[in-house]
Coordinates of C-alpha atoms in Angstrom, one line a residue:
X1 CA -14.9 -54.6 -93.4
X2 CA -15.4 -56.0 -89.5
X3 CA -19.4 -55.6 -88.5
X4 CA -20.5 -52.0 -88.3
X5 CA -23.2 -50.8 -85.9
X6 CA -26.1 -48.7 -86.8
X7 CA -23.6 -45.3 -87.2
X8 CA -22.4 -46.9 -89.9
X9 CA -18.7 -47.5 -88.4
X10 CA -17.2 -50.5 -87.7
X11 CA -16.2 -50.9 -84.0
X12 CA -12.3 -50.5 -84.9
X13 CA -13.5 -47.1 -86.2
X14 CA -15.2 -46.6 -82.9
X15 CA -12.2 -47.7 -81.0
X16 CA -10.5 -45.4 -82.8
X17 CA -12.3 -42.6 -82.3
X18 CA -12.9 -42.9 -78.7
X19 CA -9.3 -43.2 -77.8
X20 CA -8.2 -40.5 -80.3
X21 CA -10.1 -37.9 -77.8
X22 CA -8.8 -40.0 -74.9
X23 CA -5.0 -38.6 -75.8
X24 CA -6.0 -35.3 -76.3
X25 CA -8.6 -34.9 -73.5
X26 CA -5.5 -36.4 -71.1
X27 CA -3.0 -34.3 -72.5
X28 CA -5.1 -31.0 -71.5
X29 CA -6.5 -32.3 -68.2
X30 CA -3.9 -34.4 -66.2
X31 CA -2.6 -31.2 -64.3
X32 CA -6.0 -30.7 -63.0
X33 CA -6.3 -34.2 -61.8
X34 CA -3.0 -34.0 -60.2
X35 CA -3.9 -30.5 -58.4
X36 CA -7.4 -32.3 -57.5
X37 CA -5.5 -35.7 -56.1
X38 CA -3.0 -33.8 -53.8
X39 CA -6.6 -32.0 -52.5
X40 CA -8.1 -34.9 -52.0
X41 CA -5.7 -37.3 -50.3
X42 CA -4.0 -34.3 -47.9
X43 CA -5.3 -34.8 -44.4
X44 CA -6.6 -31.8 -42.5
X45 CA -3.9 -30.2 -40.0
X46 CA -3.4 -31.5 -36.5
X47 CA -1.1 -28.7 -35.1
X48 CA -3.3 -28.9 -31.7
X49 CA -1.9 -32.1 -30.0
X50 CA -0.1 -34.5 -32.4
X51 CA 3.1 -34.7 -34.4
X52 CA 3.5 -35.5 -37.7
X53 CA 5.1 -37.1 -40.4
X54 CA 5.7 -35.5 -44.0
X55 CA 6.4 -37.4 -46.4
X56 CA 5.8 -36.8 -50.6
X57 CA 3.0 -34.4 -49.6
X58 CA 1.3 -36.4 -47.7
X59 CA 0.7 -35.4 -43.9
X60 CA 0.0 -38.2 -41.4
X61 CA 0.0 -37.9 -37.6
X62 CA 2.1 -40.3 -35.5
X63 CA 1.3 -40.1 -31.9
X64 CA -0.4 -38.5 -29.6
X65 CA 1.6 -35.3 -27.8
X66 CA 1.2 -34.5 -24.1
X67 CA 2.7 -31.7 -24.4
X68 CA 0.4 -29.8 -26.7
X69 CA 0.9 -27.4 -29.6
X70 CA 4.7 -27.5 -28.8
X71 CA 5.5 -30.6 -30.2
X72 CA 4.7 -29.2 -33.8
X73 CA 7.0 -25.6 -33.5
X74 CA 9.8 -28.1 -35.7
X75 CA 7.3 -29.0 -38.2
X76 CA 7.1 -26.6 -41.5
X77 CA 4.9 -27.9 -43.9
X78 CA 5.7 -26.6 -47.4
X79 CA 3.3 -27.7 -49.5
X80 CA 0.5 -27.4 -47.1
X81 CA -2.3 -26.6 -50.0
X82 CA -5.0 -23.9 -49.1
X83 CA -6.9 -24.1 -52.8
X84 CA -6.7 -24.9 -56.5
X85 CA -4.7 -22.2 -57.4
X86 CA -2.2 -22.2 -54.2
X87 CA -1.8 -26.2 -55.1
X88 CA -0.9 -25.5 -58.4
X89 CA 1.9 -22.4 -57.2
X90 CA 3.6 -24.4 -54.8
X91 CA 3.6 -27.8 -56.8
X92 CA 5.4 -25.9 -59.4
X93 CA 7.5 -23.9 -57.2
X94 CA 8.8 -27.2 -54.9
X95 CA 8.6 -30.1 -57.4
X96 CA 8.9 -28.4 -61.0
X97 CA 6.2 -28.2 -63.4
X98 CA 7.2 -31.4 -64.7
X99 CA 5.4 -32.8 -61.4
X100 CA 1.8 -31.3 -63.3
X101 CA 2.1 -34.4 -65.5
X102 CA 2.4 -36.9 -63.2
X103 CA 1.5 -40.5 -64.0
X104 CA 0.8 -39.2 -67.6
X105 CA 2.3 -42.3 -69.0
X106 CA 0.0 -44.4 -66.4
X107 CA -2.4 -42.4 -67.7
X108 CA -2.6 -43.1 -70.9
X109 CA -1.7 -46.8 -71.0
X110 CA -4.8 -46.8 -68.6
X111 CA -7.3 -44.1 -70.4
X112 CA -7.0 -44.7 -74.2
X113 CA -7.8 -49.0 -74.1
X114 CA -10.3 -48.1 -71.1
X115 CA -12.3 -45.3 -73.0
X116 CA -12.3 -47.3 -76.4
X117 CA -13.6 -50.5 -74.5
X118 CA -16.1 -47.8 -72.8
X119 CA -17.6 -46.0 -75.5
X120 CA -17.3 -48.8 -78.1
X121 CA -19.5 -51.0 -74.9
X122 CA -22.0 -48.2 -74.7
X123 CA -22.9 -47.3 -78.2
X124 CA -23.4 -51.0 -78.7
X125 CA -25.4 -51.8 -75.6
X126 CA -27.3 -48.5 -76.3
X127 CA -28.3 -50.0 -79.4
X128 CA -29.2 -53.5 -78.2
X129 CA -31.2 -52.4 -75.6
X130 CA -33.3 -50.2 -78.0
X131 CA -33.1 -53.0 -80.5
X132 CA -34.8 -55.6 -78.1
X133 CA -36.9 -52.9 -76.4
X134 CA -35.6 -54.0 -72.8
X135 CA -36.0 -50.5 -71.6
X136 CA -37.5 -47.2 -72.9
X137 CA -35.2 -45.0 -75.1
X138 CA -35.1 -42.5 -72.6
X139 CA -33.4 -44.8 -70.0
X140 CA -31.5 -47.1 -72.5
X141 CA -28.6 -44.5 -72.7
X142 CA -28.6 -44.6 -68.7
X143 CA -29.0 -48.3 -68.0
X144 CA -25.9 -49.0 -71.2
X145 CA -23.9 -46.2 -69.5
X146 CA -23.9 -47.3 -66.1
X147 CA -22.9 -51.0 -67.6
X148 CA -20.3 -50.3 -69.6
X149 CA -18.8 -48.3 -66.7
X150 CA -18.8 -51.0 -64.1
X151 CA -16.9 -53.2 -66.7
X152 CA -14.4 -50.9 -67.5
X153 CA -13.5 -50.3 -63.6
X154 CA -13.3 -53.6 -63.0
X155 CA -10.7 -54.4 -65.8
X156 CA -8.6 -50.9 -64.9
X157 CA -8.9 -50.8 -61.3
X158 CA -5.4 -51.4 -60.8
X159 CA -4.0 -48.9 -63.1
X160 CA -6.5 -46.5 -61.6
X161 CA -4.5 -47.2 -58.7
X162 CA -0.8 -46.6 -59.9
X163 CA -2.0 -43.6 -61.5
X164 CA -3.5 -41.9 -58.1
X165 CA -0.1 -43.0 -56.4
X166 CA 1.7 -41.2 -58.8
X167 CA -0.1 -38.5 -58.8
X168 CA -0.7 -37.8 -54.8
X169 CA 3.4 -38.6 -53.6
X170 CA 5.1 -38.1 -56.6
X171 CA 7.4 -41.3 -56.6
X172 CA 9.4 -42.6 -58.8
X173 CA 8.3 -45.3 -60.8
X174 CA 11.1 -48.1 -58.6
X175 CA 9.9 -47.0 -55.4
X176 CA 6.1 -47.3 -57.1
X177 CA 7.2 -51.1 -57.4
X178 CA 8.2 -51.3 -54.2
X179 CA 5.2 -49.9 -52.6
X180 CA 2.9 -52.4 -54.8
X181 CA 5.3 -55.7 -54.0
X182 CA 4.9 -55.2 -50.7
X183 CA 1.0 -54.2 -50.8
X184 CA 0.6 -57.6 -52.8
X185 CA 3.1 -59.7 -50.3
X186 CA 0.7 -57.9 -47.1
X187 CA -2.7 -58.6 -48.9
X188 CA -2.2 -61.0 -51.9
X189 CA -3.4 -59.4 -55.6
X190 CA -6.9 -58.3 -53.9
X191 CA -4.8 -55.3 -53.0
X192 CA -4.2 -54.0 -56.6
X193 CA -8.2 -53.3 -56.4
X194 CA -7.8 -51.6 -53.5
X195 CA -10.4 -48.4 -54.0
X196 CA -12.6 -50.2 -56.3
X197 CA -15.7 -49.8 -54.3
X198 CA -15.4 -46.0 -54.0
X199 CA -14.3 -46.1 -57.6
X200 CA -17.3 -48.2 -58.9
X201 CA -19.6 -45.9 -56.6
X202 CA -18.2 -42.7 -58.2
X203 CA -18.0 -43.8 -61.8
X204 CA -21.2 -46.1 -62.4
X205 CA -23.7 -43.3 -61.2
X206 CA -21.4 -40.4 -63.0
X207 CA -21.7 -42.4 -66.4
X208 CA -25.5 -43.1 -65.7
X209 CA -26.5 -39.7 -65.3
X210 CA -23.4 -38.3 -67.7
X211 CA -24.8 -40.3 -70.6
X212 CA -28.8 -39.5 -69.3
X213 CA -28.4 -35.7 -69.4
X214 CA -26.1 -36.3 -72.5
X215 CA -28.7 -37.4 -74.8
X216 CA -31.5 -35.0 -73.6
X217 CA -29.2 -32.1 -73.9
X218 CA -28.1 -33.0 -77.1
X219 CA -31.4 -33.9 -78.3
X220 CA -33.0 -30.5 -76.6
X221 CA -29.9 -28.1 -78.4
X222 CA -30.7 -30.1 -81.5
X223 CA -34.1 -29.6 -82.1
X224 CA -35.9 -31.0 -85.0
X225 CA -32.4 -32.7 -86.7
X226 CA -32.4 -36.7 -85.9
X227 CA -29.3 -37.5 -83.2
X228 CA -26.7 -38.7 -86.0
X229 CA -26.9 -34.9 -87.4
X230 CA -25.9 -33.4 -84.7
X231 CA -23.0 -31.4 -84.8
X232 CA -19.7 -31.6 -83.0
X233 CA -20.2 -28.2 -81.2
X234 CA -23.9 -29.4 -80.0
X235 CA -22.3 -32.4 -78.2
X236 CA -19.6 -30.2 -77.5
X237 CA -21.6 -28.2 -75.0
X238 CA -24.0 -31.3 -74.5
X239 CA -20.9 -33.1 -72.8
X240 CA -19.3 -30.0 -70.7
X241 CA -23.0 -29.8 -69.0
X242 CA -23.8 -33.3 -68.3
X243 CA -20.1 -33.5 -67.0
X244 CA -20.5 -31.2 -64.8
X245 CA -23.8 -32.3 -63.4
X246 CA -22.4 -36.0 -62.7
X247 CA -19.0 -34.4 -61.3
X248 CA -20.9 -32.4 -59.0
X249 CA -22.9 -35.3 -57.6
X250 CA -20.1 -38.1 -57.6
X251 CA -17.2 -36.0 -55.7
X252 CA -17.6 -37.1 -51.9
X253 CA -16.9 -41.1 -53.8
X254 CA -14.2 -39.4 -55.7
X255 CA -12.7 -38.5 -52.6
X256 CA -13.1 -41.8 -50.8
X257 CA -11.6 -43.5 -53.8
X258 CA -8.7 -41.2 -53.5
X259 CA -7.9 -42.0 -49.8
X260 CA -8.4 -45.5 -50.0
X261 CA -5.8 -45.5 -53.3
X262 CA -2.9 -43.4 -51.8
X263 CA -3.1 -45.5 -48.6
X264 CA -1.8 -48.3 -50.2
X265 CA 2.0 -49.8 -49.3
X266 CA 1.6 -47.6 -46.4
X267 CA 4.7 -48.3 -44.2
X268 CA 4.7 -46.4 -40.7
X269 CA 8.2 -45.5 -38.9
X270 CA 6.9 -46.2 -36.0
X271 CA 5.8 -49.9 -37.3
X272 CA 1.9 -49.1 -36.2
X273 CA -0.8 -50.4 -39.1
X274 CA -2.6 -47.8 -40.1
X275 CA -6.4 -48.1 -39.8
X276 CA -8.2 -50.2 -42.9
X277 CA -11.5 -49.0 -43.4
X278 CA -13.4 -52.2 -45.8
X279 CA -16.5 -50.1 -46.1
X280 CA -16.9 -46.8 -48.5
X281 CA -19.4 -46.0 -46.2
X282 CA -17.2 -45.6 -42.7
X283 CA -14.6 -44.1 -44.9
X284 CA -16.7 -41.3 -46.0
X285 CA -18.1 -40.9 -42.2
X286 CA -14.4 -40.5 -40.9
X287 CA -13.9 -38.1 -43.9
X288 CA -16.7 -36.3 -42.7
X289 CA -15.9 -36.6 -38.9
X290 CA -12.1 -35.1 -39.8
X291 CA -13.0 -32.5 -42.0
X292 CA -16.5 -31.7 -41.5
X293 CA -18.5 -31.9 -44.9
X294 CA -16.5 -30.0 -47.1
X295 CA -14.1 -32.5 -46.6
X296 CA -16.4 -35.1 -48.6
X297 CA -16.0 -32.2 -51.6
X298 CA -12.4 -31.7 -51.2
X299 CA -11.0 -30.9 -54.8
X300 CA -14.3 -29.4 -55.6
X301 CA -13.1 -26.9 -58.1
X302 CA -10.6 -28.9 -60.0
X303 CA -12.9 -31.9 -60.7
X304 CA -15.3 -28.9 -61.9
X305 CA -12.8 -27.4 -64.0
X306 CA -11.5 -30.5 -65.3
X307 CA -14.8 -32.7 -65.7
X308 CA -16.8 -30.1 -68.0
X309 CA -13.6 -29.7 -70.4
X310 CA -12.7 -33.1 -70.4
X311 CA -16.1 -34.2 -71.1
X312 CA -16.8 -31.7 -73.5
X313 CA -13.8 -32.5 -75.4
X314 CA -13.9 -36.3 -75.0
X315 CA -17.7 -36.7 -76.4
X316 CA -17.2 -34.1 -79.1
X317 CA -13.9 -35.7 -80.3
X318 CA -15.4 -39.2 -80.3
X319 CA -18.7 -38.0 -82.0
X320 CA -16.5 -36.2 -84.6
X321 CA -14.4 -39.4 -85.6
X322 CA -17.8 -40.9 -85.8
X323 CA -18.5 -38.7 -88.6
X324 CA -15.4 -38.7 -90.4
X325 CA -15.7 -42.5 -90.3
X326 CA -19.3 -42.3 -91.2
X327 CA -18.4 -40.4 -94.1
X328 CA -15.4 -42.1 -95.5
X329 CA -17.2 -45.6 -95.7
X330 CA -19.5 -43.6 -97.6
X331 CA -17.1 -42.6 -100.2
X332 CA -15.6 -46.2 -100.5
X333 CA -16.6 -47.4 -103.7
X334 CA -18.9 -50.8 -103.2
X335 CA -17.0 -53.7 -103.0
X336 CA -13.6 -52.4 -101.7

């Protein structure tokens, strides 16, 4: 059997088990995602002084208008979205509820290598740090969380990207091509990492303080029994409250990261570039200069409602195949 780590599992079993609840925790959650993307990447209205274009839900202004609010009476926006639950009516009633799923495939092909590279990383960095005594146990699970993160951004950036495309126009997977060719030919490959910073920002200090509040909430709900003990509903409820914690603070970079994403292969009729922000930083200040600060928490309550789920099932899934692992190389008979 290939090295096992202190669980007791080998890190195929890990792999496993970490992209087991990766399926399922994709399955439940990517119509939330989708509802939180089209939040996030829809522009606030310009009805007082500029036209606009409308184009796969996205709203973009083209010129300026001299002639005030009448050069929008022609424009009837139809999936202008006023909250989670109107986003999720009129997505369903003008693109099918098909459209829920979008970039499922993307998805997956992205999440399940992605979260068994993750948690396999963390558990063993966890365990080397505490090993060597490089850092205290109370920050090891922060300092291997944040690690393992930035790694697994870097190496899925670009499906990151093909999934938030899909998600915020709702193309088809040719014109997805298109779009990327042509973002490659503008920009060379750099472009296919375009929303990495935003995307590092948002998911190396979630996992940091995911995995932090993890282990002291699981420790805290399971009182005197060691960590390995602890059972699947205690890191059930463990993971839906750290999630939520790290959601909460991470948003306004989740937002940034979804701008900077759907802008790509961004082709203007009227042949004008449109403006490249490099830094996360002026990004997030036009955000906040467009739509004032709730802007910088657009998709607030589908994040929430999918990052405690998700979370919740994802860690309690992972720590459950964990167990089952745990106990059948137990049961093996020596020497098999």
């Amino acid at each position: 059997m290939a090295d096992q780590d202190p669980g007791g599992i080998s890190l195929l079993q890990q792999m496993v088990a970490s992209g087991t609840g990766a399926v399922v925790t994709s399955l439940f959650m990517t119509p939330l995602d989708v509802v939180k993307v089209r939040l996030q990447s829809q522009r606030p209205s310009l009805a007082s002084g500029k036209c606009l274009l409308y184009c796969n839900g996205v709203l973009e202004p083209l010129y300026l208008c001299p002639n005030g609010p009448r050069c929008t009476t022609w424009f009837q926006d139809p999936t202008r979205f006023t909250g989670t639950m109107d986003a999720f009516v009129k997505i369903v009633r003008h693109e099918g509820i098909r459209t829920l799923w979008s970039g499922l495939p993307a998805t997956l092909v992205m999440t399940v290598p992605a979260t068994a590279i993750y948690f396999t990383a963390y558990d063993q960095l966890k365990a080397f740090l505490c090993d060597r005594a490089l850092t205290s146990d109370l920050y090891a699970p922060m300092v291997a969380g944040a690690l393992a993160r930035l790694g697994t951004v870097t190496v899925v950036s670009p499906l990151e990207l093909v999934r938030t495309k899909l998600q915020a126009q709702h193309v088809s997977y040719r014109e997805l091509g298109a779009c990327v060719r042509a973002a490659v030919a503008q920009g060379g490959w750099r472009s296919l990492w375009l929303g990495w910073g935003p995307t590092a920002l948002r998911d190396v200090p979630f996992s940091a303080l995911y995995w932090f509040n993890y282990e002291l909430v699981k420790s805290w709900l399971s009182g005197l029994r060691s960590k390995d003990q602890a059972s699947v509903g205690i890191s059930f409820v463990a993971g839906g409250i750290s999630g939520t914690v790290a959601a909460i603070l991470t948003l306004p970079f989740d937002v940034a990261k979804t701008q900077r994403q759907v802008a790509l292969g961004a082709v203007e009729a009227v042949r004008v570039t449109p403006p490249h922000l490099n830094s996360t930083w002026l990004l997030l200040r036009r955000i906040r200069a467009e739509s004032g600060t709730r802007g910088l928490f657009a998709g607030f309550l589908p994040r929430i409602i999918k990052a405690a789920p998700s979370c919740a099932i994802m860690i309690s899934t992972y720590e459950f195949g964990k167990s089952f692992c745990q106990r059948l190389n137990r049961d093996q008979p020596l020497g098999s």
